[in-house]
Amino acid sequence: MLPNYRPLTQFATFFLAASLTACGGSSSSSSGNSPGDNSGGSNTGQAETKTHFDQTLTGFDDETVAFTVYVPENPQGERVPLILHSHGFGLSRAKNFEDPDPVESFLTNDVSGDVARRAWLEKGFYVISFDQRGFGETTGNITVMDPDVDCRNVSQIIDWAEENLVNLNFDGDDPMIGAIGLSYGGGFQTVCSSVDNRFDAIVPLATWSNLPYSLYANNTPKNIWLDILSVASMGKLEPYLFEAIIGATTTGEIDPETVERLGSYSPLSFCQGGRSDGRTLSNADALFIQGSNDVLFNINEAVENYECWKGQGNEAHLFIQRDGHILPALQEAGRQILFGTEGTLYCDGQTYASDDLALNFLASKLQGTSSA
């Protein structure tokens, strides 16, 4: 059953706003102090050699949180920022950017993986790529970005980084942290940066603004995508989510309490205010990239995110390109089977490499370097 989308006139207005915004925006920076000690001082850090290693920690609920730490070549012990990277739904983290096996190469073969790898090798940043809850080597049921569960795990990873990354740059007591990820890897950025204010800059690619609209627009379930999510979860979804999918595919209805709950796992709920937990929208600057052909998280959601971030007073940019979440055999795919973003973007007669755009944005916010 195909979803009912918002009125065409509203879409056209949103698309025009997005297109105008795509070529605009400022180049201000929210970078921290010059490299110093972990309190923002001026002492020299410790020399480090390029390496990477797997790490686990015990989550707040005794589940395992697994991630891979990439340490840059840093003979002078310069203070550097951290980039958090994570994967799409059904996939897993990048465990070896330099010499991935065929499976890992496929799983990370997207713009977000390119940016994370280059941030480590070219920019000399720390990078942590992590398995989200229920995927890879991270245990626990999949909640689809519960702020009190998934984001608590993300905060624990940041806590670990503060304690163990000896050359991590700080602005006062605040670590300099950016993030990159596609689809589900975009969702952790928008939601978790609204829970944990240590994020300074985020680059969510092809992600959602409001899960009820994404999956159940106008009370019409996107059954194909609900089936795909069910299969990709490998039986690890929270029970109430399985019940919701079964209900959607058999009766066409989803329990109102589940719809409300999914709404609270969405950045729009932080933007609108009135959450029972009192949380408000992220204060991180953002670069959003969304696909015009995306049939799961469409352009309306990208514009909604952009408007929310601008309304919060954050710096925000929006690029609309072709690819996104697509239906195989009916639409042209990106580098992955079900979702992806294009490697090249075009705007106002100019051509941009998508990974350059994202990487330079992160560097400009975290290090104060100039960026178009």
Coordinates of C-alpha atoms in Angstrom, one line a residue:
M1 CA 0.0 0.0 0.0
L2 CA 1.5 3.3 -1.0
P3 CA 1.7 6.2 1.5
N4 CA -0.4 9.4 1.2
Y5 CA 2.0 12.3 1.0
R6 CA 1.4 15.9 2.1
P7 CA -0.3 18.2 -0.4
L8 CA 1.7 18.9 -3.5
T9 CA 1.6 22.7 -2.9
Q10 CA 3.1 22.3 0.5
F11 CA 5.8 20.0 -1.0
A12 CA 6.5 22.6 -3.8
T13 CA 6.9 25.4 -1.2
F14 CA 9.2 23.2 0.9
F15 CA 11.3 22.2 -2.2
L16 CA 11.7 25.9 -3.3
A17 CA 12.8 26.8 0.3
A18 CA 15.3 23.9 0.3
S19 CA 16.7 24.8 -3.1
L20 CA 17.3 28.4 -2.1
T21 CA 18.9 27.4 1.2
A22 CA 21.1 24.8 -0.5
C23 CA 23.3 27.6 -2.1
G24 CA 23.2 29.9 0.9
G25 CA 24.2 29.8 4.6
S26 CA 27.0 31.3 6.5
S27 CA 30.5 30.0 7.2
S28 CA 30.6 30.8 10.9
S29 CA 32.5 28.5 13.2
S30 CA 31.8 27.0 16.6
S31 CA 35.3 25.6 17.1
G32 CA 37.0 25.3 20.4
N33 CA 40.2 26.8 21.8
S34 CA 43.6 26.1 20.3
P35 CA 44.9 22.7 21.1
G36 CA 45.8 22.4 24.8
D37 CA 45.3 20.1 27.7
N38 CA 41.9 18.5 28.3
S39 CA 40.7 21.6 30.1
G40 CA 41.4 23.9 27.2
G41 CA 44.9 24.9 28.3
S42 CA 48.0 25.2 26.2
N43 CA 50.1 22.2 27.2
T44 CA 51.4 19.8 24.6
G45 CA 49.6 16.5 24.4
Q46 CA 51.1 13.0 23.9
A47 CA 52.5 11.7 20.6
E48 CA 50.3 9.0 19.1
T49 CA 50.9 6.6 16.2
K50 CA 48.1 5.8 13.7
T51 CA 46.2 2.7 14.8
H52 CA 42.7 1.3 15.3
F53 CA 41.3 -1.1 17.8
D54 CA 38.0 -2.7 18.9
Q55 CA 36.5 -1.7 22.2
T56 CA 33.5 -2.6 24.3
L57 CA 31.9 -1.2 27.4
T58 CA 29.1 -2.4 29.6
G59 CA 26.0 -0.3 29.1
F60 CA 23.8 1.2 31.8
D61 CA 21.5 -1.8 31.5
D62 CA 24.3 -4.4 31.4
E63 CA 24.1 -4.8 27.6
T64 CA 27.4 -4.7 25.6
V65 CA 28.2 -1.6 23.6
A66 CA 30.8 -2.3 20.8
F67 CA 32.8 0.2 18.8
T68 CA 36.1 0.7 16.9
V69 CA 38.4 3.5 17.8
Y70 CA 40.6 5.1 15.1
V71 CA 43.6 7.0 16.5
P72 CA 45.3 9.3 14.0
E73 CA 49.0 9.8 13.3
N74 CA 49.8 12.6 15.7
P75 CA 53.6 12.9 16.5
Q76 CA 53.3 16.3 17.9
G77 CA 50.4 15.4 20.3
E78 CA 48.2 18.1 18.8
R79 CA 44.7 18.4 20.3
V80 CA 42.1 17.1 17.8
P81 CA 38.3 16.6 17.7
L82 CA 36.4 13.4 17.6
I83 CA 34.0 12.2 14.9
L84 CA 31.3 9.7 15.8
H85 CA 30.2 7.5 12.9
S86 CA 27.5 4.9 12.7
H87 CA 25.6 2.7 10.2
G88 CA 22.2 2.3 8.6
F89 CA 19.5 0.0 9.9
G90 CA 20.5 -3.7 9.6
L91 CA 24.1 -2.9 9.1
S92 CA 27.1 -2.6 11.5
R93 CA 30.1 -0.5 12.2
A94 CA 33.3 0.1 10.2
K95 CA 36.0 -2.1 11.8
N96 CA 38.8 -1.5 9.4
F97 CA 38.9 1.6 7.2
E98 CA 42.3 0.8 5.6
D99 CA 41.8 -2.9 4.8
P100 CA 38.2 -4.0 5.1
D101 CA 37.1 -7.4 4.2
P102 CA 34.5 -7.7 1.4
V103 CA 31.5 -7.6 3.7
E104 CA 32.8 -4.6 5.7
S105 CA 33.7 -2.8 2.5
F106 CA 30.1 -3.2 1.3
L107 CA 28.6 -2.2 4.7
T108 CA 30.6 1.1 4.8
N109 CA 30.5 1.9 1.1
D110 CA 28.7 5.2 1.3
V111 CA 29.4 8.9 1.7
S112 CA 29.3 8.8 5.5
G113 CA 31.9 6.0 5.6
D114 CA 34.1 7.9 3.1
V115 CA 33.9 11.0 5.4
A116 CA 34.7 9.1 8.5
R117 CA 37.7 7.4 6.9
R118 CA 39.1 10.7 5.5
A119 CA 38.5 12.4 8.9
W120 CA 40.9 9.9 10.4
L121 CA 43.5 9.6 7.6
E122 CA 43.5 13.0 6.1
K123 CA 42.4 15.4 8.8
G124 CA 44.0 13.6 11.7
F125 CA 40.8 13.4 13.8
Y126 CA 39.9 10.7 16.2
V127 CA 37.0 8.6 14.8
I128 CA 34.8 6.2 16.6
S129 CA 32.5 3.9 14.6
F130 CA 30.0 2.1 16.7
D131 CA 27.4 -0.7 16.5
Q132 CA 24.0 0.6 17.4
R133 CA 21.8 -1.2 19.8
G134 CA 20.9 -4.7 18.6
F135 CA 23.3 -4.6 15.6
G136 CA 26.8 -6.0 15.1
E137 CA 28.3 -6.8 18.4
T138 CA 26.2 -4.4 20.5
T139 CA 23.5 -6.3 22.3
G140 CA 20.0 -5.5 23.4
N141 CA 16.7 -5.1 21.7
I142 CA 16.3 -2.6 18.9
T143 CA 14.2 0.4 20.0
V144 CA 14.5 2.6 16.9
M145 CA 16.3 5.4 18.8
D146 CA 14.8 5.6 22.2
P147 CA 16.4 8.7 23.7
D148 CA 16.6 7.0 27.1
V149 CA 18.2 3.9 25.8
D150 CA 20.1 4.4 22.5
C151 CA 21.2 7.9 23.3
R152 CA 22.3 6.8 26.8
N153 CA 24.6 4.3 25.1
V154 CA 25.9 7.0 22.8
S155 CA 26.6 9.2 25.8
Q156 CA 28.5 6.4 27.4
I157 CA 30.7 6.2 24.3
I158 CA 31.4 9.9 24.6
D159 CA 32.2 9.5 28.3
W160 CA 34.7 6.8 27.4
A161 CA 36.3 9.1 24.8
E162 CA 36.7 11.9 27.3
E163 CA 38.5 9.6 29.7
N164 CA 40.7 7.6 27.1
L165 CA 41.5 9.8 24.1
V166 CA 44.6 11.6 25.4
N167 CA 44.7 14.3 22.7
L168 CA 41.0 15.0 22.5
N169 CA 40.4 18.7 22.1
F170 CA 38.2 20.6 24.5
D171 CA 36.5 24.0 24.6
G172 CA 36.7 24.5 28.3
D173 CA 35.0 21.4 29.7
D174 CA 33.3 20.6 26.4
P175 CA 34.8 18.0 24.1
M176 CA 34.9 18.9 20.4
I177 CA 32.6 16.3 18.8
G178 CA 31.2 16.0 15.3
A179 CA 29.1 13.2 13.8
I180 CA 28.3 11.6 10.4
G181 CA 25.9 8.8 9.4
L182 CA 23.3 7.8 6.9
S183 CA 19.7 6.9 7.5
Y184 CA 19.6 5.2 11.0
G185 CA 23.1 6.6 11.3
G186 CA 21.6 10.1 10.8
G187 CA 18.9 9.4 13.4
F188 CA 21.4 8.9 16.2
Q189 CA 22.8 12.4 15.4
T190 CA 19.5 14.4 15.4
V191 CA 18.0 12.6 18.4
C192 CA 21.1 12.0 20.6
S193 CA 22.5 15.5 20.1
S194 CA 19.2 16.7 21.5
V195 CA 19.8 14.5 24.6
D196 CA 23.5 15.1 25.0
N197 CA 24.7 18.7 24.4
R198 CA 28.4 17.7 23.8
F199 CA 27.8 17.4 20.0
D200 CA 29.1 20.5 18.1
A201 CA 28.4 19.6 14.5
I202 CA 26.4 16.9 12.8
V203 CA 25.9 15.7 9.2
P204 CA 22.8 13.5 9.0
L205 CA 22.2 12.0 5.5
A206 CA 18.8 10.7 4.4
T207 CA 17.2 10.6 7.8
W208 CA 13.9 11.2 9.5
S209 CA 12.2 14.2 11.2
N210 CA 9.1 12.4 12.4
L211 CA 8.8 8.6 12.5
P212 CA 5.0 8.4 12.4
Y213 CA 5.0 10.4 9.2
S214 CA 7.9 8.3 7.8
L215 CA 6.2 5.0 8.5
Y216 CA 2.5 5.8 8.9
A217 CA 1.7 8.9 6.9
N218 CA -2.0 9.9 7.0
N219 CA -2.7 6.6 8.9
T220 CA -1.4 4.6 5.9
P221 CA 1.4 2.2 6.7
K222 CA 4.4 1.9 4.4
N223 CA 4.1 -1.9 4.4
I224 CA 7.1 -2.5 2.1
W225 CA 9.4 -0.6 4.4
L226 CA 7.9 -2.0 7.6
D227 CA 8.6 -5.5 6.2
I228 CA 12.1 -4.5 5.3
L229 CA 12.7 -3.2 8.8
S230 CA 11.3 -6.3 10.3
V231 CA 13.6 -8.5 8.2
A232 CA 16.7 -6.3 8.8
S233 CA 16.1 -6.4 12.6
M234 CA 16.9 -10.1 12.6
G235 CA 14.3 -10.7 15.3
K236 CA 15.8 -8.2 17.7
L237 CA 13.0 -5.5 17.6
E238 CA 11.3 -4.6 20.9
P239 CA 8.2 -6.7 21.1
Y240 CA 5.8 -3.8 20.8
L241 CA 7.4 -2.9 17.5
F242 CA 6.9 -6.4 16.1
E243 CA 3.2 -6.2 17.2
A244 CA 2.9 -2.8 15.5
I245 CA 4.3 -4.2 12.2
I246 CA 2.0 -7.2 12.3
G247 CA -1.0 -4.9 13.0
A248 CA 0.0 -2.6 10.1
T249 CA 0.4 -5.4 7.6
T250 CA -2.8 -7.3 8.6
T251 CA -5.3 -4.5 9.6
G252 CA -3.6 -1.4 8.2
E253 CA -3.6 0.1 11.6
I254 CA -0.9 0.9 14.3
D255 CA -1.8 1.3 17.9
P256 CA -2.0 5.0 18.8
E257 CA 0.3 4.6 21.8
T258 CA 3.0 3.1 19.5
V259 CA 2.6 6.0 17.1
E260 CA 3.0 8.5 20.0
R261 CA 6.0 6.6 21.3
L262 CA 7.7 6.7 17.8
G263 CA 6.9 10.4 17.7
S264 CA 9.0 10.9 20.8
Y265 CA 11.9 9.1 19.1
S266 CA 12.0 11.9 16.4
P267 CA 13.8 15.3 16.3
L268 CA 10.4 17.0 15.5
S269 CA 9.2 16.3 19.1
F270 CA 12.3 18.1 20.5
C271 CA 11.7 21.0 18.1
Q272 CA 8.0 21.4 18.9
G273 CA 8.6 21.5 22.7
G274 CA 6.2 20.1 25.3
R275 CA 8.0 16.8 25.8
S276 CA 7.3 15.2 29.1
D277 CA 11.0 15.0 29.9
G278 CA 11.5 18.7 29.1
R279 CA 14.2 18.1 26.5
T280 CA 14.6 20.6 23.7
L281 CA 16.2 20.5 20.3
S282 CA 20.0 20.0 19.7
N283 CA 22.3 23.0 19.8
A284 CA 24.7 21.4 17.2
D285 CA 25.2 23.0 13.8
A286 CA 24.0 20.8 11.0
L287 CA 24.5 19.9 7.4
F288 CA 21.5 17.9 6.0
I289 CA 21.7 16.0 2.7
Q290 CA 18.5 14.3 1.5
G291 CA 17.3 12.5 -1.6
S292 CA 14.5 13.8 -3.9
N293 CA 13.8 10.1 -4.9
D294 CA 13.7 9.0 -1.2
V295 CA 10.5 7.0 -0.6
L296 CA 11.0 6.5 3.1
F297 CA 12.4 9.8 4.4
N298 CA 11.3 12.3 1.8
I299 CA 12.2 15.9 1.2
N300 CA 9.4 17.2 3.6
E301 CA 11.4 15.6 6.5
A302 CA 14.7 17.2 5.4
V303 CA 13.1 20.6 5.2
E304 CA 11.4 20.1 8.5
N305 CA 14.7 19.3 10.2
Y306 CA 16.4 22.2 8.5
E307 CA 13.7 24.6 9.7
C308 CA 13.8 23.3 13.2
W309 CA 17.6 23.7 13.4
K310 CA 17.4 27.2 11.9
G311 CA 14.6 28.1 14.3
Q312 CA 16.8 27.0 17.2
G313 CA 19.4 29.5 16.1
N314 CA 21.9 26.9 14.9
E315 CA 23.8 27.1 11.7
A316 CA 22.0 24.8 9.2
H317 CA 22.4 23.9 5.6
L318 CA 20.4 21.7 3.3
F319 CA 21.3 20.0 0.1
I320 CA 18.8 18.0 -2.0
Q321 CA 20.2 15.4 -4.3
R322 CA 18.8 12.4 -6.2
D323 CA 19.3 9.2 -4.2
G324 CA 18.0 8.1 -0.9
H325 CA 15.9 5.1 0.3
I326 CA 14.7 3.5 -2.9
L327 CA 12.7 0.5 -4.1
P328 CA 15.0 -2.0 -5.9
A329 CA 14.1 -2.6 -9.6
L330 CA 11.7 0.4 -9.5
Q331 CA 14.3 3.1 -8.8
E332 CA 18.0 3.6 -9.4
A333 CA 20.0 2.8 -6.3
G334 CA 23.1 4.4 -4.8
R335 CA 26.1 2.4 -3.8
Q336 CA 24.1 0.2 -1.5
I337 CA 21.0 -1.9 -2.3
L338 CA 18.3 0.0 -0.5
F339 CA 19.7 3.4 0.3
G340 CA 22.6 5.8 -0.4
T341 CA 23.6 9.3 -1.4
E342 CA 25.2 10.5 -4.5
G343 CA 28.9 11.2 -4.6
T344 CA 28.5 14.5 -6.5
L345 CA 26.1 17.4 -5.8
Y346 CA 25.2 20.3 -8.1
C347 CA 24.1 23.7 -7.0
D348 CA 23.8 27.0 -8.9
G349 CA 26.3 26.0 -11.6
Q350 CA 28.8 24.6 -9.1
T351 CA 29.8 21.0 -8.6
Y352 CA 30.6 19.6 -5.1
A353 CA 32.0 16.2 -4.0
S354 CA 29.6 15.1 -1.3
D355 CA 32.3 13.8 1.0
D356 CA 34.3 17.0 0.6
L357 CA 31.3 19.1 1.5
A358 CA 30.6 17.1 4.6
L359 CA 34.2 16.7 5.7
N360 CA 34.9 20.4 5.2
F361 CA 31.8 21.4 7.1
L362 CA 32.9 19.3 10.1
A363 CA 36.4 20.7 10.0
S364 CA 35.1 24.2 9.8
K365 CA 32.9 23.7 12.9
L366 CA 35.4 21.7 15.0
Q367 CA 38.7 23.4 14.0
G368 CA 37.7 26.8 12.8
T369 CA 38.9 26.3 9.3
S370 CA 37.2 28.0 6.4
S371 CA 34.7 26.2 4.3
A372 CA 32.6 27.1 1.3

